[in-house]
């Protein structure tokens, strides 16, 4: 990796020196791939989500992305779309998700990232949302439909409250755009492994290693790879490529199948345990 290609603004900053940075530092020191779990908040209820997130953290998830349900989740595949529908039917709101974060923070130190579309955050008001998220104990925010080029006001509001701003980079991103995304990101950079919507896949894209190398020219931030990761062999492959794997649809599918919240928590914990074991051994273990 060429240091000369990395903008100084991509290095660690005071805003990114919280739980997310601490966890990635620990993973790096252990030579271990991180595992980030995505859970749709409120699916099937906020009470159930609390049980599921705590079980995920105990099972080895290094961070949790809490999906804020939205009525038009255009970037999500059918599994997460159905989860959003269930959460909305149960009465889940952004205010309710923030209260969930508050309850979770009282019981776990796992990094919590609010993951969603811009509309609910804008409707609450960016400064009000940032203040409430920080007070509840959130660590970062990822807005799927927020572009780096239009993010100045959003980033200023989040970072004023110490919240990391995590952006998506895609296989189609140009070098100029990757540089801009890197400049706007803190905590980690989320690398989309393939084009299309979210959803479990059988195989990882062959071009992913080259894509990750290209992204690393522009940032020292940890890279988390998501979209399509569901199997231990996916995690094993990512160990030499990225700093963390993001697993979403595979976990949401376990919740959808479960008969009770307790069964959902148990199934999610079991799946995370299998994936985390793959991250701790074999070719998934990163060089020290």
Short mmCIF file of C-alpha atoms in Angstrom, two decimals:
data_model
loop_
_atom_site.label_atom_id
_atom_site.label_comp_id
_atom_site.label_asym_id
_atom_site.label_seq_id
_atom_site.Cartn_x
_atom_site.Cartn_y
_atom_site.Cartn_z
CA UNK A 1 0.00 0.00 0.00
CA UNK A 2 1.40 3.40 -1.00
CA UNK A 3 1.33 5.91 1.85
CA UNK A 4 1.64 8.77 -0.59
CA UNK A 5 -1.78 7.99 -2.04
CA UNK A 6 -3.53 8.21 1.31
CA UNK A 7 -5.10 11.57 2.24
CA UNK A 8 -4.14 12.79 5.69
CA UNK A 9 -7.83 13.26 6.50
CA UNK A 10 -8.33 9.48 6.30
CA UNK A 11 -6.09 8.83 9.30
CA UNK A 12 -7.50 8.35 12.79
CA UNK A 13 -9.18 11.44 14.20
CA UNK A 14 -10.54 12.28 17.66
CA UNK A 15 -14.06 11.56 16.40
CA UNK A 16 -13.09 8.03 15.42
CA UNK A 17 -11.24 7.22 18.64
CA UNK A 18 -14.23 5.52 20.31
CA UNK A 19 -15.53 1.99 20.62
CA UNK A 20 -15.31 1.22 16.90
CA UNK A 21 -11.66 2.27 16.60
CA UNK A 22 -10.82 0.47 19.85
CA UNK A 23 -12.37 -2.78 18.65
CA UNK A 24 -10.60 -2.68 15.30
CA UNK A 25 -7.34 -1.94 17.08
CA UNK A 26 -7.85 -5.02 19.25
CA UNK A 27 -8.63 -7.14 16.20
CA UNK A 28 -5.53 -5.89 14.43
CA UNK A 29 -3.33 -6.67 17.41
CA UNK A 30 -4.78 -10.20 17.52
CA UNK A 31 -4.41 -10.66 13.75
CA UNK A 32 -8.11 -11.49 13.64
CA UNK A 33 -10.85 -10.73 11.13
CA UNK A 34 -13.76 -8.86 12.66
CA UNK A 35 -17.39 -9.91 12.35
CA UNK A 36 -20.10 -7.25 12.09
CA UNK A 37 -23.71 -8.39 12.47
CA UNK A 38 -26.64 -6.58 10.88
CA UNK A 39 -29.99 -6.84 12.67
CA UNK A 40 -33.17 -4.99 11.63
CA UNK A 41 -34.32 -3.19 14.77
CA UNK A 42 -37.89 -4.06 15.70
CA UNK A 43 -38.00 -7.38 13.84
CA UNK A 44 -40.19 -8.91 15.13
CA UNK A 45 -40.31 -6.37 17.99
CA UNK A 46 -37.93 -4.03 19.78
CA UNK A 47 -37.95 -6.30 22.81
CA UNK A 48 -36.96 -9.24 20.64
CA UNK A 49 -34.20 -7.17 19.01
CA UNK A 50 -32.72 -6.44 22.43
CA UNK A 51 -32.46 -10.17 23.16
CA UNK A 52 -31.04 -10.90 19.70
CA UNK A 53 -28.39 -8.17 19.80
CA UNK A 54 -27.19 -9.17 23.26
CA UNK A 55 -26.98 -12.80 22.15
CA UNK A 56 -25.04 -11.77 19.05
CA UNK A 57 -22.56 -9.78 21.12
CA UNK A 58 -22.05 -12.67 23.53
CA UNK A 59 -21.50 -15.04 20.60
CA UNK A 60 -18.63 -12.97 19.25
CA UNK A 61 -19.99 -10.19 17.04
CA UNK A 62 -17.43 -7.39 17.10
CA UNK A 63 -19.97 -4.69 16.20
CA UNK A 64 -23.69 -4.53 15.51
CA UNK A 65 -25.40 -2.62 12.73
CA UNK A 66 -28.93 -1.79 13.83
CA UNK A 67 -31.11 -1.35 10.78
CA UNK A 68 -33.65 1.46 11.09
CA UNK A 69 -36.75 0.13 9.24
CA UNK A 70 -37.92 2.17 6.28
CA UNK A 71 -40.93 1.80 4.00
CA UNK A 72 -38.92 1.94 0.76
CA UNK A 73 -35.64 0.03 1.33
CA UNK A 74 -34.42 0.15 -2.28
CA UNK A 75 -30.92 -1.19 -1.59
CA UNK A 76 -32.14 -4.23 0.32
CA UNK A 77 -33.00 -7.66 -0.96
CA UNK A 78 -36.25 -9.46 -0.14
CA UNK A 79 -35.07 -10.89 3.19
CA UNK A 80 -34.28 -7.50 4.74
CA UNK A 81 -37.27 -5.88 3.01
CA UNK A 82 -39.56 -8.33 4.79
CA UNK A 83 -37.77 -7.63 8.07
CA UNK A 84 -38.40 -3.90 7.64
CA UNK A 85 -42.06 -4.58 6.93
CA UNK A 86 -42.38 -6.70 10.08
CA UNK A 87 -40.63 -4.05 12.15
CA UNK A 88 -42.86 -1.27 10.85
CA UNK A 89 -45.97 -3.36 11.50
CA UNK A 90 -44.82 -3.83 15.09
CA UNK A 91 -44.76 -0.04 15.49
CA UNK A 92 -41.00 0.53 15.32
CA UNK A 93 -39.95 4.17 14.92
CA UNK A 94 -36.59 5.92 14.93
CA UNK A 95 -37.32 7.13 18.46
CA UNK A 96 -37.96 3.52 19.46
CA UNK A 97 -34.68 2.40 17.90
CA UNK A 98 -32.82 5.07 19.86
CA UNK A 99 -34.46 3.84 23.05
CA UNK A 100 -33.33 0.32 22.11
CA UNK A 101 -29.76 1.63 21.78
CA UNK A 102 -30.03 3.18 25.24
CA UNK A 103 -31.16 -0.13 26.75
CA UNK A 104 -28.45 -2.06 24.94
CA UNK A 105 -25.72 0.33 26.00
CA UNK A 106 -26.61 -0.28 29.64
CA UNK A 107 -25.87 -3.97 29.11
CA UNK A 108 -23.05 -4.23 26.56
CA UNK A 109 -20.02 -2.34 25.26
CA UNK A 110 -20.30 -3.76 21.73
CA UNK A 111 -20.03 -0.96 19.13
CA UNK A 112 -23.46 0.00 17.76
CA UNK A 113 -23.94 1.52 14.31
CA UNK A 114 -27.29 2.95 13.21
CA UNK A 115 -27.83 1.78 9.64
CA UNK A 116 -30.58 3.26 7.53
CA UNK A 117 -31.92 5.57 4.86
CA UNK A 118 -31.63 9.34 5.13
CA UNK A 119 -35.34 10.20 5.28
CA UNK A 120 -36.04 9.16 8.93
CA UNK A 121 -32.91 10.98 10.17
CA UNK A 122 -33.79 14.09 8.20
CA UNK A 123 -37.38 14.03 9.46
CA UNK A 124 -36.14 14.02 13.06
CA UNK A 125 -33.64 16.79 12.25
CA UNK A 126 -29.95 16.06 11.86
CA UNK A 127 -28.76 17.87 14.99
CA UNK A 128 -31.57 16.48 17.12
CA UNK A 129 -30.94 12.96 15.80
CA UNK A 130 -27.18 13.21 16.37
CA UNK A 131 -27.67 14.45 19.92
CA UNK A 132 -30.18 11.70 20.72
CA UNK A 133 -28.06 8.95 19.13
CA UNK A 134 -24.94 10.01 21.01
CA UNK A 135 -26.83 10.33 24.31
CA UNK A 136 -28.27 6.83 23.83
CA UNK A 137 -24.80 5.36 23.30
CA UNK A 138 -24.58 4.84 19.54
CA UNK A 139 -21.10 4.88 18.03
CA UNK A 140 -21.66 5.55 14.35
CA UNK A 141 -24.16 6.06 11.56
CA UNK A 142 -24.29 4.59 8.05
CA UNK A 143 -26.78 6.17 5.66
CA UNK A 144 -27.16 3.96 2.61
CA UNK A 145 -28.47 6.65 0.27
CA UNK A 146 -26.15 9.46 1.40
CA UNK A 147 -23.45 10.36 -1.11
CA UNK A 148 -20.11 11.71 0.01
CA UNK A 149 -20.54 14.71 -2.26
CA UNK A 150 -23.74 15.81 -0.47
CA UNK A 151 -22.74 14.92 3.07
CA UNK A 152 -21.19 18.10 4.52
CA UNK A 153 -24.12 19.10 6.74
CA UNK A 154 -24.79 15.51 7.80
CA UNK A 155 -21.14 14.83 8.68
CA UNK A 156 -20.83 18.08 10.62
CA UNK A 157 -23.86 17.20 12.74
CA UNK A 158 -22.72 13.62 13.43
CA UNK A 159 -19.11 14.39 14.18
CA UNK A 160 -20.02 17.28 16.47
CA UNK A 161 -21.52 14.58 18.70
CA UNK A 162 -18.62 12.15 18.31
CA UNK A 163 -20.45 9.77 15.96
CA UNK A 164 -18.49 8.00 13.24
CA UNK A 165 -19.77 8.52 9.70
CA UNK A 166 -19.44 5.30 7.70
CA UNK A 167 -19.80 5.41 3.93
CA UNK A 168 -20.27 2.77 1.26
CA UNK A 169 -17.79 2.15 -1.55
CA UNK A 170 -18.89 0.07 -4.53
CA UNK A 171 -17.16 -1.89 -7.30
CA UNK A 172 -18.19 0.83 -9.76
CA UNK A 173 -16.66 3.68 -7.72
CA UNK A 174 -13.97 5.59 -9.60
CA UNK A 175 -10.62 6.34 -7.96
CA UNK A 176 -11.66 9.97 -7.52
CA UNK A 177 -14.87 8.91 -5.83
CA UNK A 178 -13.07 6.38 -3.60
CA UNK A 179 -10.76 9.15 -2.45
CA UNK A 180 -13.74 11.36 -1.60
CA UNK A 181 -15.52 8.51 0.23
CA UNK A 182 -12.37 7.84 2.24
CA UNK A 183 -12.08 11.49 3.22
CA UNK A 184 -15.68 11.50 4.48
CA UNK A 185 -15.50 8.21 6.41
CA UNK A 186 -14.52 7.51 9.98
CA UNK A 187 -14.66 4.35 12.08
CA UNK A 188 -14.44 2.05 9.09
CA UNK A 189 -15.21 2.03 5.39
CA UNK A 190 -17.93 -0.33 4.16
CA UNK A 191 -16.96 -2.02 0.91
CA UNK A 192 -19.88 -3.43 -1.08
CA UNK A 193 -18.66 -6.74 -2.50
CA UNK A 194 -20.93 -6.79 -5.55
CA UNK A 195 -23.49 -4.74 -7.39
CA UNK A 196 -27.17 -5.28 -6.64
CA UNK A 197 -29.17 -5.55 -3.45
CA UNK A 198 -28.35 -7.28 -0.19
CA UNK A 199 -28.83 -11.03 0.15
CA UNK A 200 -26.94 -14.25 0.86
CA UNK A 201 -24.84 -15.66 -2.01
CA UNK A 202 -23.00 -18.93 -2.60
CA UNK A 203 -19.68 -17.44 -3.79
CA UNK A 204 -17.67 -14.26 -3.37
CA UNK A 205 -16.82 -12.16 -6.45
CA UNK A 206 -13.48 -13.03 -8.05
CA UNK A 207 -12.62 -9.35 -8.44
CA UNK A 208 -13.00 -8.56 -4.72
CA UNK A 209 -9.27 -8.79 -3.79
CA UNK A 210 -8.34 -6.31 -6.53
CA UNK A 211 -11.14 -3.98 -5.44
CA UNK A 212 -9.97 -4.04 -1.83
CA UNK A 213 -6.40 -3.29 -2.87
CA UNK A 214 -7.64 -0.32 -4.89
CA UNK A 215 -9.62 1.05 -1.94
CA UNK A 216 -6.63 0.72 0.40
CA UNK A 217 -4.70 3.16 -1.77
CA UNK A 218 -6.92 5.90 -0.38
CA UNK A 219 -7.45 5.10 3.31
CA UNK A 220 -5.91 3.64 6.43
CA UNK A 221 -9.37 3.01 7.88
CA UNK A 222 -10.41 -0.61 8.44
CA UNK A 223 -12.30 -2.15 5.53
CA UNK A 224 -15.51 -4.07 6.25
CA UNK A 225 -16.90 -6.10 3.35
CA UNK A 226 -20.63 -6.80 3.08
CA UNK A 227 -23.41 -7.91 0.70
CA UNK A 228 -23.64 -11.65 0.13
CA UNK A 229 -21.59 -12.97 3.07
CA UNK A 230 -23.24 -15.91 4.78
CA UNK A 231 -20.87 -18.90 4.96
CA UNK A 232 -17.70 -19.73 6.93
CA UNK A 233 -15.74 -20.05 3.67
CA UNK A 234 -16.69 -16.47 2.80
CA UNK A 235 -15.24 -15.32 6.12
CA UNK A 236 -12.16 -17.44 5.59
CA UNK A 237 -11.54 -15.86 2.19
CA UNK A 238 -11.97 -12.34 3.53
CA UNK A 239 -9.30 -12.79 6.18
CA UNK A 240 -6.52 -11.87 3.80
CA UNK A 241 -8.47 -9.12 2.10
CA UNK A 242 -10.45 -7.07 4.63
CA UNK A 243 -10.55 -6.19 8.32
CA UNK A 244 -14.13 -7.31 8.95
CA UNK A 245 -16.99 -9.21 7.34
CA UNK A 246 -20.54 -7.89 7.54
CA UNK A 247 -23.27 -10.53 7.78
CA UNK A 248 -26.87 -9.42 7.42
CA UNK A 249 -29.40 -11.36 5.36
CA UNK A 250 -28.24 -14.71 6.71
CA UNK A 251 -28.94 -13.55 10.28
CA UNK A 252 -32.22 -11.85 9.38
CA UNK A 253 -33.34 -15.11 7.74
CA UNK A 254 -32.70 -16.95 11.02
CA UNK A 255 -34.90 -14.43 12.82
CA UNK A 256 -37.63 -14.81 10.20
CA UNK A 257 -37.68 -18.60 10.62
CA UNK A 258 -37.67 -18.61 14.42
CA UNK A 259 -40.90 -19.29 16.28
CA UNK A 260 -40.06 -17.10 19.29
CA UNK A 261 -37.66 -14.26 20.16
CA UNK A 262 -35.65 -16.64 22.35
CA UNK A 263 -35.34 -19.08 19.46
CA UNK A 264 -34.29 -16.24 17.17
CA UNK A 265 -31.60 -15.11 19.61
CA UNK A 266 -30.31 -18.67 19.93
CA UNK A 267 -30.23 -19.20 16.14
CA UNK A 268 -28.43 -15.91 15.50
CA UNK A 269 -25.89 -16.65 18.23
CA UNK A 270 -25.23 -20.10 16.77
CA UNK A 271 -24.68 -18.69 13.26
CA UNK A 272 -22.37 -15.96 14.56
CA UNK A 273 -20.43 -18.50 16.59
CA UNK A 274 -19.74 -20.58 13.48
CA UNK A 275 -18.66 -17.53 11.47
CA UNK A 276 -16.53 -16.11 14.26
CA UNK A 277 -14.70 -19.42 14.64
CA UNK A 278 -13.85 -19.24 10.95
CA UNK A 279 -12.49 -15.74 11.53
CA UNK A 280 -10.23 -16.92 14.35
CA UNK A 281 -8.40 -19.71 12.59
CA UNK A 282 -7.06 -21.02 9.30
CA UNK A 283 -6.49 -18.77 6.31
CA UNK A 284 -8.85 -16.16 7.76
CA UNK A 285 -6.21 -15.25 10.35
CA UNK A 286 -4.44 -12.10 9.21
CA UNK A 287 -0.67 -11.77 9.24
CA UNK A 288 0.75 -10.09 12.34
#
